[in-house]
């Protein structure tokens, strides 16, 4: 069964807008876990525009589900991850000025660099996942550099879902099959939503984890965080509670 890791970057975006501690990121992370999330994902960026490096240290103290730290492995990121030793690190090739992640690694061109990074994190007992496009050559390259898992970059699927979902998911099914043949674990994320998640999970074999932030936090504005998490869990065939909306507990 596919696990849901909630990306809480957007909670930090709201908090940072006023400079105080509302909403409280740590409390939200704990509530996500209480509401059924099986993991918490954060993506500290060099400008700390949402998740701050201190947030990662604070969250590490309290998160009891899988803690996944995503990011571009610059020196500061590497140092942070090695200090925290999360369950999983996801390496993402973001330019520092990127609005959001917009591509996977070229696992062939950056093979030496990736191999070095993966060895470094694995030596500390951290599971490594690398962000890749749904391209079999990139999946094969990922295997060659020794990663434990890949995370398929799902933005192209999300963008084309409405016009032709069969065509949109096809490259992801191929990439997933190749990953499975090669013994790579499989995660996915970016722009997954209540609209497109269930079909993706049904079609893509042996999907272990999805990390979802932007759409889930937007949905929570309308449905509340508890209901929203349970709605996403139901897309992954987890019941997570009754079919209707649940009243928020305090
Ligand atoms: C790797 C990935 O797809 C997500 O981490 C996404 O980049 C979220 O980051 P932002 O919240 O900064 O857009
Ligand atoms: N790895 C993807 C992620 O954590 C969340 O991406 P998005 O749902 O915010 O697009």
CSV table of C-alpha atoms and ligand atoms in Angstrom, one decimal:
chain,number,residue,atom,x,y,z
A,1,UNK,CA,0.0,0.0,0.0
A,2,UNK,CA,1.3,3.4,-0.9
A,3,UNK,CA,2.2,5.7,2.0
A,4,UNK,CA,1.4,9.3,2.3
A,5,UNK,CA,4.0,11.8,3.3
A,6,UNK,CA,2.7,15.3,3.9
A,7,UNK,CA,4.9,18.1,2.7
A,8,UNK,CA,4.5,21.0,5.1
A,9,UNK,CA,6.5,23.7,3.2
A,10,UNK,CA,3.3,25.7,2.6
A,11,UNK,CA,2.6,25.9,6.3
A,12,UNK,CA,6.0,27.5,6.8
A,13,UNK,CA,5.2,29.9,3.9
A,14,UNK,CA,2.1,31.1,5.8
A,15,UNK,CA,3.9,31.3,9.1
A,16,UNK,CA,6.8,33.4,7.5
A,17,UNK,CA,4.3,35.9,6.0
A,18,UNK,CA,3.9,37.5,9.5
A,19,UNK,CA,7.2,36.7,11.2
A,20,UNK,CA,5.6,35.0,14.2
A,21,UNK,CA,4.9,31.3,14.9
A,22,UNK,CA,1.3,31.0,13.6
A,23,UNK,CA,0.7,28.4,12.3
A,24,UNK,CA,3.1,26.4,14.4
A,25,UNK,CA,4.9,24.1,12.1
A,26,UNK,CA,5.8,21.6,14.7
A,27,UNK,CA,2.2,21.3,15.9
A,28,UNK,CA,0.9,21.0,12.3
A,29,UNK,CA,3.4,18.2,11.7
A,30,UNK,CA,2.3,16.3,14.8
A,31,UNK,CA,-1.4,16.9,13.7
A,32,UNK,CA,-0.7,15.5,10.3
A,33,UNK,CA,0.7,12.4,11.9
A,34,UNK,CA,-2.3,12.2,14.2
A,35,UNK,CA,-4.6,12.5,11.3
A,36,UNK,CA,-3.0,9.6,9.5
A,37,UNK,CA,0.0,10.8,7.5
A,38,UNK,CA,2.7,8.2,7.4
A,39,UNK,CA,5.5,10.7,6.9
A,40,UNK,CA,6.4,14.3,7.0
A,41,UNK,CA,8.4,15.9,4.1
A,42,UNK,CA,10.2,19.2,4.2
A,43,UNK,CA,12.2,20.9,1.4
A,44,UNK,CA,14.5,23.5,2.9
A,45,UNK,CA,15.7,25.9,0.2
A,46,UNK,CA,18.9,28.0,0.4
A,47,UNK,CA,16.9,31.3,0.9
A,48,UNK,CA,14.7,29.6,3.6
A,49,UNK,CA,11.7,31.1,2.1
A,50,UNK,CA,9.5,28.5,3.7
A,51,UNK,CA,11.2,25.7,5.7
A,52,UNK,CA,14.1,27.1,7.8
A,53,UNK,CA,17.1,25.1,8.7
A,54,UNK,CA,16.1,25.4,12.3
A,55,UNK,CA,12.7,24.0,11.5
A,56,UNK,CA,14.4,20.8,10.3
A,57,UNK,CA,16.2,20.5,13.6
A,58,UNK,CA,13.0,21.2,15.6
A,59,UNK,CA,10.9,18.7,13.6
A,60,UNK,CA,13.5,16.0,13.9
A,61,UNK,CA,13.0,16.1,17.7
A,62,UNK,CA,9.2,15.3,17.4
A,63,UNK,CA,8.4,13.6,14.1
A,64,UNK,CA,7.7,9.9,14.8
A,65,UNK,CA,6.7,8.8,11.3
A,66,UNK,CA,9.1,8.8,8.4
A,67,UNK,CA,10.9,12.1,8.2
A,68,UNK,CA,11.9,12.9,4.6
A,69,UNK,CA,14.2,15.9,3.8
A,70,UNK,CA,14.3,17.0,0.2
A,71,UNK,CA,16.6,19.4,-1.4
A,72,UNK,CA,19.5,20.4,-3.5
A,73,UNK,CA,22.6,18.9,-1.9
A,74,UNK,CA,24.7,22.0,-1.5
A,75,UNK,CA,27.2,22.0,1.5
A,76,UNK,CA,24.7,23.4,4.0
A,77,UNK,CA,22.1,20.9,3.1
A,78,UNK,CA,24.5,18.0,3.3
A,79,UNK,CA,25.7,19.1,6.7
A,80,UNK,CA,22.1,19.5,7.9
A,81,UNK,CA,21.0,16.1,6.7
A,82,UNK,CA,24.0,14.4,8.2
A,83,UNK,CA,23.3,16.1,11.5
A,84,UNK,CA,19.6,15.1,11.6
A,85,UNK,CA,20.0,11.7,10.0
A,86,UNK,CA,16.3,11.5,8.8
A,87,UNK,CA,14.8,8.2,7.6
A,88,UNK,CA,15.1,9.4,4.1
A,89,UNK,CA,16.8,12.1,2.1
A,90,UNK,CA,15.6,13.0,-1.4
A,91,UNK,CA,18.1,14.7,-3.6
A,92,UNK,CA,16.6,17.3,-6.0
A,93,UNK,CA,18.6,19.2,-8.6
A,94,UNK,CA,16.9,22.6,-8.0
A,95,UNK,CA,18.5,25.8,-9.1
A,96,UNK,CA,18.7,28.2,-6.1
A,97,UNK,CA,16.3,30.6,-7.7
A,98,UNK,CA,13.8,28.0,-8.9
A,99,UNK,CA,10.2,28.8,-7.9
A,100,UNK,CA,9.7,25.1,-7.3
A,101,UNK,CA,11.3,21.9,-8.4
A,102,UNK,CA,11.0,21.6,-12.2
A,103,UNK,CA,13.1,18.6,-13.3
A,104,UNK,CA,14.7,15.4,-12.2
A,105,UNK,CA,18.4,14.6,-12.2
A,106,UNK,CA,20.4,13.7,-15.3
A,107,UNK,CA,21.6,10.6,-13.6
A,108,UNK,CA,24.1,9.9,-16.4
A,109,UNK,CA,25.7,13.3,-16.6
A,110,UNK,CA,25.9,13.7,-12.8
A,111,UNK,CA,26.7,10.1,-12.1
A,112,UNK,CA,30.0,10.7,-10.2
A,113,UNK,CA,28.6,13.5,-8.1
A,114,UNK,CA,25.5,11.5,-7.2
A,115,UNK,CA,27.5,8.4,-6.4
A,116,UNK,CA,29.6,10.4,-4.0
A,117,UNK,CA,26.5,11.9,-2.3
A,118,UNK,CA,24.6,8.7,-2.1
A,119,UNK,CA,27.6,6.9,-0.5
A,120,UNK,CA,28.0,9.8,2.0
A,121,UNK,CA,24.4,9.6,3.2
A,122,UNK,CA,24.2,5.8,3.1
A,123,UNK,CA,27.3,5.6,5.3
A,124,UNK,CA,25.2,7.4,7.9
A,125,UNK,CA,22.3,4.9,7.6
A,126,UNK,CA,20.1,7.4,5.7
A,127,UNK,CA,17.9,6.0,2.9
A,128,UNK,CA,18.5,7.9,-0.3
A,129,UNK,CA,16.0,8.7,-2.9
A,130,UNK,CA,16.8,10.8,-6.0
A,131,UNK,CA,14.3,12.8,-8.0
A,132,UNK,CA,14.1,11.7,-11.6
A,133,UNK,CA,11.9,12.3,-14.7
A,134,UNK,CA,9.8,9.3,-15.9
A,135,UNK,CA,12.6,8.3,-18.3
A,136,UNK,CA,13.9,4.7,-18.3
A,137,UNK,CA,17.5,5.8,-19.1
A,138,UNK,CA,17.4,8.1,-16.0
A,139,UNK,CA,16.1,5.2,-13.9
A,140,UNK,CA,18.9,3.0,-15.1
A,141,UNK,CA,21.4,5.7,-14.4
A,142,UNK,CA,19.9,6.0,-10.9
A,143,UNK,CA,20.4,2.3,-10.3
A,144,UNK,CA,24.0,2.6,-11.5
A,145,UNK,CA,24.8,5.3,-8.9
A,146,UNK,CA,23.6,3.2,-6.0
A,147,UNK,CA,20.4,5.0,-4.8
A,148,UNK,CA,17.9,3.1,-2.7
A,149,UNK,CA,14.9,4.7,-4.3
A,150,UNK,CA,13.8,7.1,-6.9
A,151,UNK,CA,11.1,9.7,-6.7
A,152,UNK,CA,9.3,10.2,-10.0
A,153,UNK,CA,8.7,13.9,-10.8
A,154,UNK,CA,5.0,13.9,-11.5
A,155,UNK,CA,4.4,17.4,-12.7
A,156,UNK,CA,4.1,16.4,-16.4
A,157,UNK,CA,1.5,13.7,-15.3
A,158,UNK,CA,-0.5,16.3,-13.4
A,159,UNK,CA,-0.4,18.8,-16.2
A,160,UNK,CA,-1.7,16.3,-18.8
A,161,UNK,CA,-4.0,14.3,-16.7
A,162,UNK,CA,-7.2,16.2,-17.6
A,163,UNK,CA,-6.6,16.0,-21.4
A,164,UNK,CA,-5.6,12.3,-21.6
A,165,UNK,CA,-4.8,10.4,-18.4
A,166,UNK,CA,-3.8,7.2,-20.1
A,167,UNK,CA,-1.2,9.0,-22.1
A,168,UNK,CA,-0.1,11.1,-19.2
A,169,UNK,CA,0.6,8.1,-16.9
A,170,UNK,CA,2.1,5.8,-19.6
A,171,UNK,CA,5.8,7.0,-19.2
A,172,UNK,CA,5.4,6.7,-15.4
A,173,UNK,CA,4.2,3.1,-15.7
A,174,UNK,CA,7.2,2.3,-17.9
A,175,UNK,CA,9.7,4.0,-15.6
A,176,UNK,CA,8.1,2.3,-12.6
A,177,UNK,CA,8.4,-1.2,-14.2
A,178,UNK,CA,12.0,-0.5,-15.0
A,179,UNK,CA,12.7,0.6,-11.4
A,180,UNK,CA,11.0,-2.6,-10.1
A,181,UNK,CA,13.1,-4.8,-12.5
A,182,UNK,CA,16.2,-3.1,-11.2
A,183,UNK,CA,15.2,-3.5,-7.5
A,184,UNK,CA,14.8,0.3,-6.9
A,185,UNK,CA,12.2,1.5,-4.4
A,186,UNK,CA,9.7,3.9,-5.9
A,187,UNK,CA,8.3,7.2,-4.6
A,188,UNK,CA,6.5,9.9,-6.5
A,189,UNK,CA,5.6,13.5,-6.1
A,190,UNK,CA,4.9,17.0,-7.4
A,191,UNK,CA,1.5,18.4,-8.1
A,192,UNK,CA,-0.3,15.2,-7.1
A,193,UNK,CA,-3.8,16.1,-6.0
A,194,UNK,CA,-7.3,14.7,-5.1
A,195,UNK,CA,-8.1,14.8,-8.8
A,196,UNK,CA,-5.1,12.8,-10.1
A,197,UNK,CA,-3.8,10.7,-7.2
A,198,UNK,CA,-6.1,7.7,-7.2
A,199,UNK,CA,-5.5,6.9,-10.9
A,200,UNK,CA,-1.7,7.3,-10.6
A,201,UNK,CA,-1.6,5.0,-7.6
A,202,UNK,CA,-3.8,2.4,-9.4
A,203,UNK,CA,-1.7,2.5,-12.6
A,204,UNK,CA,1.9,2.7,-11.3
A,205,UNK,CA,3.1,-0.6,-9.9
A,206,UNK,CA,4.8,-1.0,-6.6
A,207,UNK,CA,4.6,2.7,-5.6
A,208,UNK,CA,5.9,2.9,-2.0
A,209,UNK,CA,5.3,6.6,-1.1
A,210,UNK,CA,3.9,9.8,-2.4
A,211,UNK,CA,4.8,13.2,-0.9
A,212,UNK,CA,2.2,15.8,-1.4
A,213,UNK,CA,2.2,19.4,-0.3
A,214,UNK,CA,0.8,22.2,-2.4
A,215,UNK,CA,-2.6,20.7,-3.4
A,216,UNK,CA,-3.1,19.1,0.0
A,217,UNK,CA,-2.6,22.3,1.9
A,218,UNK,CA,-4.9,24.2,-0.5
A,219,UNK,CA,-7.6,21.5,-0.1
A,220,UNK,CA,-7.2,21.8,3.7
A,221,UNK,CA,-8.4,25.4,3.4
A,222,UNK,CA,-11.8,24.1,2.3
A,223,UNK,CA,-12.0,20.7,4.0
A,224,UNK,CA,-9.8,21.1,7.1
A,225,UNK,CA,-6.5,19.3,7.6
A,226,UNK,CA,-7.9,16.1,9.2
A,227,UNK,CA,-10.6,15.5,6.5
A,228,UNK,CA,-8.1,16.4,3.7
A,229,UNK,CA,-5.5,13.9,4.9
A,230,UNK,CA,-8.1,11.2,5.1
A,231,UNK,CA,-9.4,12.0,1.7
A,232,UNK,CA,-5.9,11.6,0.3
A,233,UNK,CA,-5.5,8.4,2.2
A,234,UNK,CA,-8.7,7.1,0.6
A,235,UNK,CA,-7.2,7.8,-2.8
A,236,UNK,CA,-4.5,5.4,-1.8
A,237,UNK,CA,-7.0,2.8,-0.7
A,238,UNK,CA,-6.6,3.5,2.9
A,239,UNK,CA,-9.8,4.0,4.7
A,240,UNK,CA,-8.5,6.5,7.2
A,241,UNK,CA,-11.9,6.9,8.8
A,242,UNK,CA,-15.5,7.3,7.7
A,243,UNK,CA,-16.4,8.3,4.2
A,244,UNK,CA,-17.8,11.7,5.1
A,245,UNK,CA,-16.0,14.7,6.6
A,246,UNK,CA,-15.0,14.2,10.2
A,247,UNK,CA,-15.3,16.9,12.8
A,248,UNK,CA,-12.0,18.2,13.9
A,249,UNK,CA,-10.8,17.1,17.3
A,250,UNK,CA,-9.0,19.6,19.5
B,1,LIG,C1,10.7,17.8,-5.0
B,1,LIG,C2,9.4,18.4,-5.1
B,1,LIG,O1,8.7,18.2,-6.1
B,1,LIG,C3,8.8,19.1,-4.0
B,1,LIG,O2,9.6,19.2,-2.9
B,1,LIG,C4,8.4,20.5,-4.4
B,1,LIG,O3,9.5,21.0,-5.1
B,1,LIG,C5,8.0,21.3,-3.3
B,1,LIG,O4,8.8,22.4,-3.1
B,1,LIG,P1,8.1,23.9,-3.0
B,1,LIG,O5,7.2,23.8,-1.8
B,1,LIG,O6,9.3,24.8,-2.6
B,1,LIG,O7,7.5,24.2,-4.3
B,2,LIG,N1,8.3,15.6,-3.4
B,2,LIG,C1,7.1,16.3,-3.8
B,2,LIG,C2,6.6,17.0,-2.6
B,2,LIG,O1,7.1,16.9,-1.5
B,2,LIG,C3,5.4,17.9,-2.7
B,2,LIG,O2,5.3,18.5,-3.9
B,2,LIG,P1,3.9,19.3,-4.2
B,2,LIG,O3,2.7,18.5,-3.8
B,2,LIG,O4,4.0,20.5,-3.2
B,2,LIG,O5,3.9,19.7,-5.6
